[in-house]
XYZ file of C-alpha atoms in Angstrom:
379
model
C -47.467 69.006 25.399
C -45.088 69.121 28.109
C -45.469 65.233 28.940
C -45.102 64.610 24.907
C -42.290 66.620 25.102
C -40.265 64.569 28.357
C -41.533 61.665 26.280
C -39.671 63.453 23.293
C -36.880 63.918 25.145
C -36.510 60.409 26.782
C -36.523 59.056 23.815
C -33.787 61.158 22.084
C -31.363 60.315 24.811
C -32.128 56.477 24.371
C -31.185 56.597 20.735
C -27.915 58.509 21.805
C -27.081 55.637 24.050
C -27.891 53.397 21.496
C -25.570 55.060 19.239
C -23.194 55.499 21.379
C -23.060 51.653 22.117
C -22.222 51.062 18.632
C -19.132 53.301 18.573
C -16.181 51.043 17.985
C -12.947 51.631 20.142
C -9.993 52.935 19.018
C -6.988 50.985 19.562
C -3.309 52.295 20.898
C -0.514 49.567 20.584
C -2.268 46.168 22.071
C -4.332 48.148 24.041
C -8.496 49.079 23.670
C -9.580 52.705 24.162
C -13.241 52.442 24.378
C -15.456 55.119 23.934
C -17.020 57.237 27.281
C -19.908 55.582 27.154
C -18.739 51.863 27.470
C -16.120 52.964 29.808
C -18.741 54.322 32.436
C -20.949 50.698 31.568
C -20.476 48.334 34.348
C -19.300 45.843 31.713
C -16.381 47.638 30.697
C -14.547 44.942 31.577
C -16.436 42.464 29.549
C -16.525 45.073 26.122
C -12.903 45.901 26.306
C -11.942 41.815 26.832
C -14.804 41.455 23.453
C -12.799 43.800 21.397
C -9.588 42.410 22.106
C -10.483 39.290 20.930
C -12.159 40.847 17.678
C -8.642 42.692 17.105
C -7.098 39.108 17.300
C -8.888 38.017 14.716
C -8.179 40.723 12.516
C -4.070 41.234 12.704
C -4.262 36.537 12.210
C -2.261 36.167 9.511
C -4.499 33.930 6.958
C -2.199 30.625 7.168
C -3.088 30.795 11.670
C -7.278 31.006 10.444
C -7.407 27.075 11.547
C -7.558 28.284 14.989
C -9.542 31.187 14.918
C -11.935 29.570 16.360
C -10.964 30.131 20.107
C -11.526 33.458 19.589
C -14.349 33.840 18.005
C -15.766 31.843 21.007
C -14.433 34.075 23.421
C -15.998 37.034 21.790
C -19.420 35.187 22.103
C -18.958 34.934 25.713
C -17.668 38.782 26.033
C -20.851 38.975 24.635
C -22.616 36.882 26.818
C -21.202 38.553 30.178
C -21.939 41.776 29.310
C -25.325 41.649 28.807
C -25.127 40.028 32.513
C -23.829 42.590 33.387
C -25.347 45.429 31.864
C -28.734 44.681 31.025
C -29.167 47.876 29.105
C -26.469 48.095 26.814
C -27.158 47.446 23.713
C -25.222 44.463 21.629
C -26.549 45.171 18.654
C -22.855 46.245 16.839
C -21.260 43.636 18.703
C -22.832 40.767 17.609
C -23.383 41.627 14.266
C -19.028 42.299 14.137
C -18.981 38.841 15.461
C -21.223 37.181 12.548
C -19.041 38.187 10.340
C -16.418 36.586 12.018
C -18.477 33.047 12.768
C -18.980 33.598 9.404
C -15.418 33.465 7.886
C -14.570 30.301 10.655
C -17.526 28.322 9.035
C -16.074 28.955 6.052
C -12.575 28.198 7.551
C -13.786 24.755 8.969
C -15.246 23.792 5.897
C -11.636 24.174 3.954
C -10.773 22.627 6.987
C -12.671 19.857 7.298
C -12.234 18.971 2.947
C -8.424 19.157 3.822
C -8.455 16.646 5.984
C -10.671 14.859 3.815
C -8.422 15.364 0.941
C -5.492 14.170 3.115
C -7.046 10.676 4.390
C -8.180 10.092 0.904
C -4.492 10.932 -0.760
C -3.110 8.679 1.926
C -5.243 5.902 1.527
C -5.740 5.827 -1.971
C -1.591 5.392 -2.377
C -1.506 2.423 0.367
C -4.262 1.212 -1.623
C -2.063 1.370 -5.023
C 1.338 0.786 -3.592
C 0.949 -1.448 -0.860
C 0.805 -5.290 -1.891
C -0.335 -6.600 1.998
C -3.724 -5.239 1.213
C -7.484 -6.944 0.307
C -7.031 -4.891 -2.793
C -3.585 -6.787 -3.872
C -2.778 -7.870 -7.186
C -2.350 -11.751 -6.498
C -1.327 -14.954 -9.135
C -4.511 -16.439 -8.942
C -3.616 -20.009 -10.857
C -3.449 -21.731 -13.756
C -7.716 -22.811 -14.186
C -9.329 -20.438 -17.010
C -12.153 -19.036 -14.299
C -9.000 -18.036 -11.959
C -7.110 -16.377 -14.810
C -10.644 -14.374 -15.062
C -10.526 -13.673 -11.891
C -7.102 -12.455 -11.705
C -8.292 -10.396 -15.087
C -10.447 -8.694 -13.522
C -8.711 -7.495 -10.718
C -6.407 -6.055 -13.095
C -9.073 -3.788 -14.991
C -10.276 -2.975 -11.347
C -6.920 -1.792 -9.966
C -6.119 0.501 -13.351
C -9.980 1.787 -13.075
C -8.907 2.645 -8.953
C -5.436 4.343 -10.906
C -7.369 6.792 -12.987
C -9.747 7.659 -10.461
C -6.845 8.639 -7.959
C -5.337 9.900 -10.816
C -8.140 12.819 -11.891
C -8.839 13.269 -8.118
C -8.024 16.103 -6.292
C -5.418 15.374 -4.513
C -3.812 16.480 -1.003
C 0.044 18.760 -2.307
C 1.610 18.201 1.090
C 1.520 14.330 0.654
C 2.463 14.210 -3.021
C 5.387 16.379 -1.918
C 6.524 14.806 1.376
C 6.117 11.447 -0.383
C 9.861 10.471 0.159
C 9.130 7.051 1.877
C 6.154 6.487 -0.065
C 8.949 6.457 -3.378
C 11.566 5.044 -1.312
C 9.292 1.899 -0.834
C 8.180 1.636 -4.403
C 11.555 2.021 -5.233
C 12.186 -1.297 -2.879
C 9.330 -3.091 -3.985
C 9.237 -2.927 -7.913
C 12.543 -1.225 -9.129
C 15.629 -1.808 -6.770
C 16.313 -5.634 -8.861
C 14.429 -4.509 -11.871
C 17.164 -5.665 -14.260
C 17.885 -8.677 -12.391
C 13.881 -9.824 -12.426
C 13.501 -8.890 -15.865
C 16.870 -10.970 -17.000
C 14.822 -14.049 -14.743
C 11.690 -13.552 -16.554
C 13.010 -13.514 -19.599
C 14.863 -17.382 -18.516
C 12.073 -18.983 -16.382
C 9.824 -18.350 -19.183
C 12.364 -21.357 -21.904
C 11.299 -23.954 -19.211
C 7.366 -23.776 -19.785
C 5.969 -26.969 -21.086
C 2.820 -26.423 -20.363
C 0.780 -23.296 -21.650
C -1.746 -22.718 -18.400
C 1.498 -22.705 -16.620
C 3.062 -20.626 -18.908
C 0.191 -18.209 -19.304
C -0.287 -17.830 -15.096
C 3.249 -16.958 -15.034
C 2.841 -14.566 -18.008
C 0.066 -12.846 -15.510
C 2.766 -12.571 -12.474
C 5.026 -10.505 -15.420
C 1.626 -8.519 -15.973
C 1.042 -8.067 -12.543
C 4.628 -6.796 -12.462
C 4.345 -4.552 -14.969
C 1.053 -2.885 -13.541
C 2.489 -1.933 -10.582
C 4.966 -0.483 -12.320
C 3.199 1.414 -14.701
C 1.213 3.130 -12.024
C 3.975 4.211 -9.859
C 5.383 6.247 -13.130
C 1.656 7.770 -13.888
C 1.162 8.711 -10.293
C 5.196 10.080 -9.944
C 5.397 11.332 -13.761
C 8.625 13.084 -12.599
C 10.516 10.217 -11.325
C 12.970 8.255 -13.998
C 13.771 5.553 -12.319
C 10.251 4.924 -12.324
C 9.812 5.801 -16.109
C 12.748 3.896 -17.135
C 11.794 1.024 -15.171
C 8.411 0.887 -17.057
C 10.019 1.119 -20.810
C 12.455 -1.564 -19.563
C 9.113 -3.437 -18.625
C 6.963 -2.713 -21.396
C 9.504 -4.129 -23.679
C 9.212 -7.451 -22.041
C 6.049 -7.886 -22.209
C 5.473 -6.101 -26.121
C 7.884 -9.454 -26.674
C 6.090 -11.521 -24.986
C 2.256 -10.481 -26.651
C 3.500 -12.020 -29.777
C 4.576 -15.107 -28.391
C 2.582 -18.240 -29.933
C 1.715 -20.262 -26.953
C 1.245 -23.250 -28.490
C 4.168 -23.361 -30.269
C 6.390 -21.707 -27.940
C 5.590 -24.758 -25.235
C 6.362 -27.323 -27.538
C 8.952 -25.822 -28.659
C 10.757 -25.687 -25.018
C 9.482 -28.696 -24.692
C 11.263 -30.844 -27.545
C 14.666 -28.533 -26.827
C 14.592 -28.980 -22.804
C 14.193 -32.954 -23.481
C 17.169 -33.337 -25.800
C 19.295 -30.616 -22.953
C 18.243 -32.600 -20.156
C 20.911 -34.878 -17.879
C 20.790 -36.748 -15.060
C 21.985 -35.114 -12.242
C 25.854 -37.224 -11.651
C 26.225 -39.385 -8.906
C 29.257 -37.983 -6.179
C 29.308 -42.022 -4.749
C 27.647 -44.620 -4.661
C 26.536 -47.073 -2.086
C 23.961 -50.007 -2.847
C 22.564 -50.129 0.324
C 21.119 -46.538 0.194
C 20.713 -46.819 -3.203
C 18.233 -49.665 -2.135
C 16.503 -46.649 0.231
C 15.332 -44.862 -1.912
C 14.445 -47.756 -4.366
C 12.176 -48.539 -1.301
C 10.647 -44.987 -1.189
C 9.926 -44.545 -4.579
C 8.007 -47.497 -4.791
C 5.975 -46.233 -2.034
C 5.056 -42.929 -4.190
C 2.554 -45.951 -6.128
C 3.506 -45.014 -9.778
C 2.448 -47.709 -11.444
C 4.574 -49.042 -14.116
C 7.425 -47.146 -14.164
C 10.592 -49.292 -13.151
C 14.039 -47.831 -12.046
C 16.483 -48.314 -14.314
C 19.294 -46.085 -12.126
C 20.177 -43.898 -8.757
C 22.611 -41.748 -8.552
C 23.177 -40.452 -4.733
C 24.051 -36.902 -5.246
C 25.402 -36.146 -1.690
C 28.462 -37.916 0.328
C 26.643 -38.517 3.805
C 23.499 -38.627 5.374
C 22.257 -34.725 6.327
C 21.724 -34.952 10.246
C 18.466 -32.796 11.542
C 17.983 -31.541 14.603
C 15.591 -28.790 16.644
C 16.391 -25.460 16.221
C 15.982 -24.637 20.458
C 16.580 -28.046 22.091
C 19.248 -29.519 19.415
C 17.628 -32.746 19.898
C 18.501 -35.362 16.864
C 14.824 -35.026 14.688
C 15.525 -36.871 11.226
C 18.259 -37.431 8.657
C 17.726 -36.946 4.987
C 19.630 -37.542 1.949
C 19.150 -36.794 -2.173
C 19.540 -39.027 -5.169
C 18.939 -38.818 -8.951
C 16.022 -41.659 -9.437
C 15.978 -42.796 -13.482
C 12.858 -44.501 -14.570
C 11.876 -46.164 -17.950
C 7.593 -45.858 -18.400
C 5.485 -48.156 -19.596
C 5.620 -46.363 -22.693
C 9.025 -46.612 -23.319
C 9.995 -43.411 -22.551
C 12.488 -41.833 -19.407
C 12.115 -39.652 -16.499
C 13.951 -38.731 -13.906
C 12.695 -37.632 -10.261
C 15.263 -35.647 -8.146
C 14.493 -36.884 -4.809
C 14.895 -36.643 -1.077
C 14.088 -39.506 1.306
C 14.183 -39.393 5.296
C 14.332 -41.736 8.105
C 12.722 -40.260 11.764
C 15.578 -40.172 14.555
C 14.476 -43.354 17.256
C 17.376 -42.928 19.599
C 20.481 -43.739 20.119
C 21.978 -44.458 16.690
C 18.423 -45.714 15.187
C 16.016 -44.560 12.608
C 12.863 -45.512 10.847
C 12.112 -45.986 7.310
C 12.884 -44.190 4.527
C 9.826 -41.980 3.573
C 10.338 -39.447 0.639
C 10.326 -36.058 1.998
C 10.111 -33.998 -1.379
C 10.494 -34.242 -5.426
C 10.947 -32.958 -8.902
C 10.798 -34.797 -11.904
C 11.331 -34.060 -15.693
C 11.515 -36.032 -18.973
C 14.540 -37.045 -20.205
C 15.409 -38.779 -23.554
C 16.989 -42.511 -22.390
C 20.031 -42.285 -24.077
C 21.006 -39.666 -21.567
C 20.140 -41.621 -18.533
C 24.276 -42.008 -16.980
């Protein structure tokens, strides 16, 4: 009986120790005041360190939660040290307290990862939408049917990407602090918009081939697509809203054009308006050089009827770095009559390679452009 009583007393003592171990310390200013039992533990320094880190976590404002990991780790290290320093110390209450903060830390880490992902995704999406140098940037592809189709497909994909961006959760920091992005968009798509729209309207008058006109309209559509995206991404930006309104007025007009009729009317009007560039000097020897160079182009059935020199003299071209003469060039307008009796103007530039001294090589065509003209207007 006496032996059983001793065992009972010992068990009660151990339970009391465990209960004492579970008692949280009191906080006095910046200091931690341990219970008498904890003060008597060989690990009292480590116990105090643990509760100091818990105190830091309790006092931490929510906006600083991204730094809580260091305190959680320090508290865990303190528990490990307590176990080594005092093998009889019951750390259950400390581990329960730490587990609460570990869970909080894991949640915060998830939030941080999500925020970083959102930041990267928002920034990356904005770059893909408005940076004309990336692989997904919209580009004019050419005048062939398959090239039109490819460009239209890319425009549709771009609009789908835009819709996904508008629907996704965006990082508010990126959207709020977007002055540099807005400035870049403004410079690229809006700074000269009035002049560009005027230029678009003027240039439309010079297209005489349907496919070429289609290609030019597609270029205008690409510009409108970017402007529309800017307006939707930044709905409070009045520059973007007004720019889109102006661009939409232009594309609405274009959509009503009958391309066949429009190009035929352009061709008729341009033919009537076409004039040969006037001669500003005359030199039979130089005119002969243009005739020789034109003959090398191999346009069969086209007979030269007039050459107008549009520059007084040769332009001598030197190497940018050494200043050594490389060649000389000269410009003229060459009128020809074709086999069908119609006339054509070739605006030509010929060049001669420098051979040394005062010598130059044979004349060759450097570049030319051409347009039809009524024969009676060749003067």
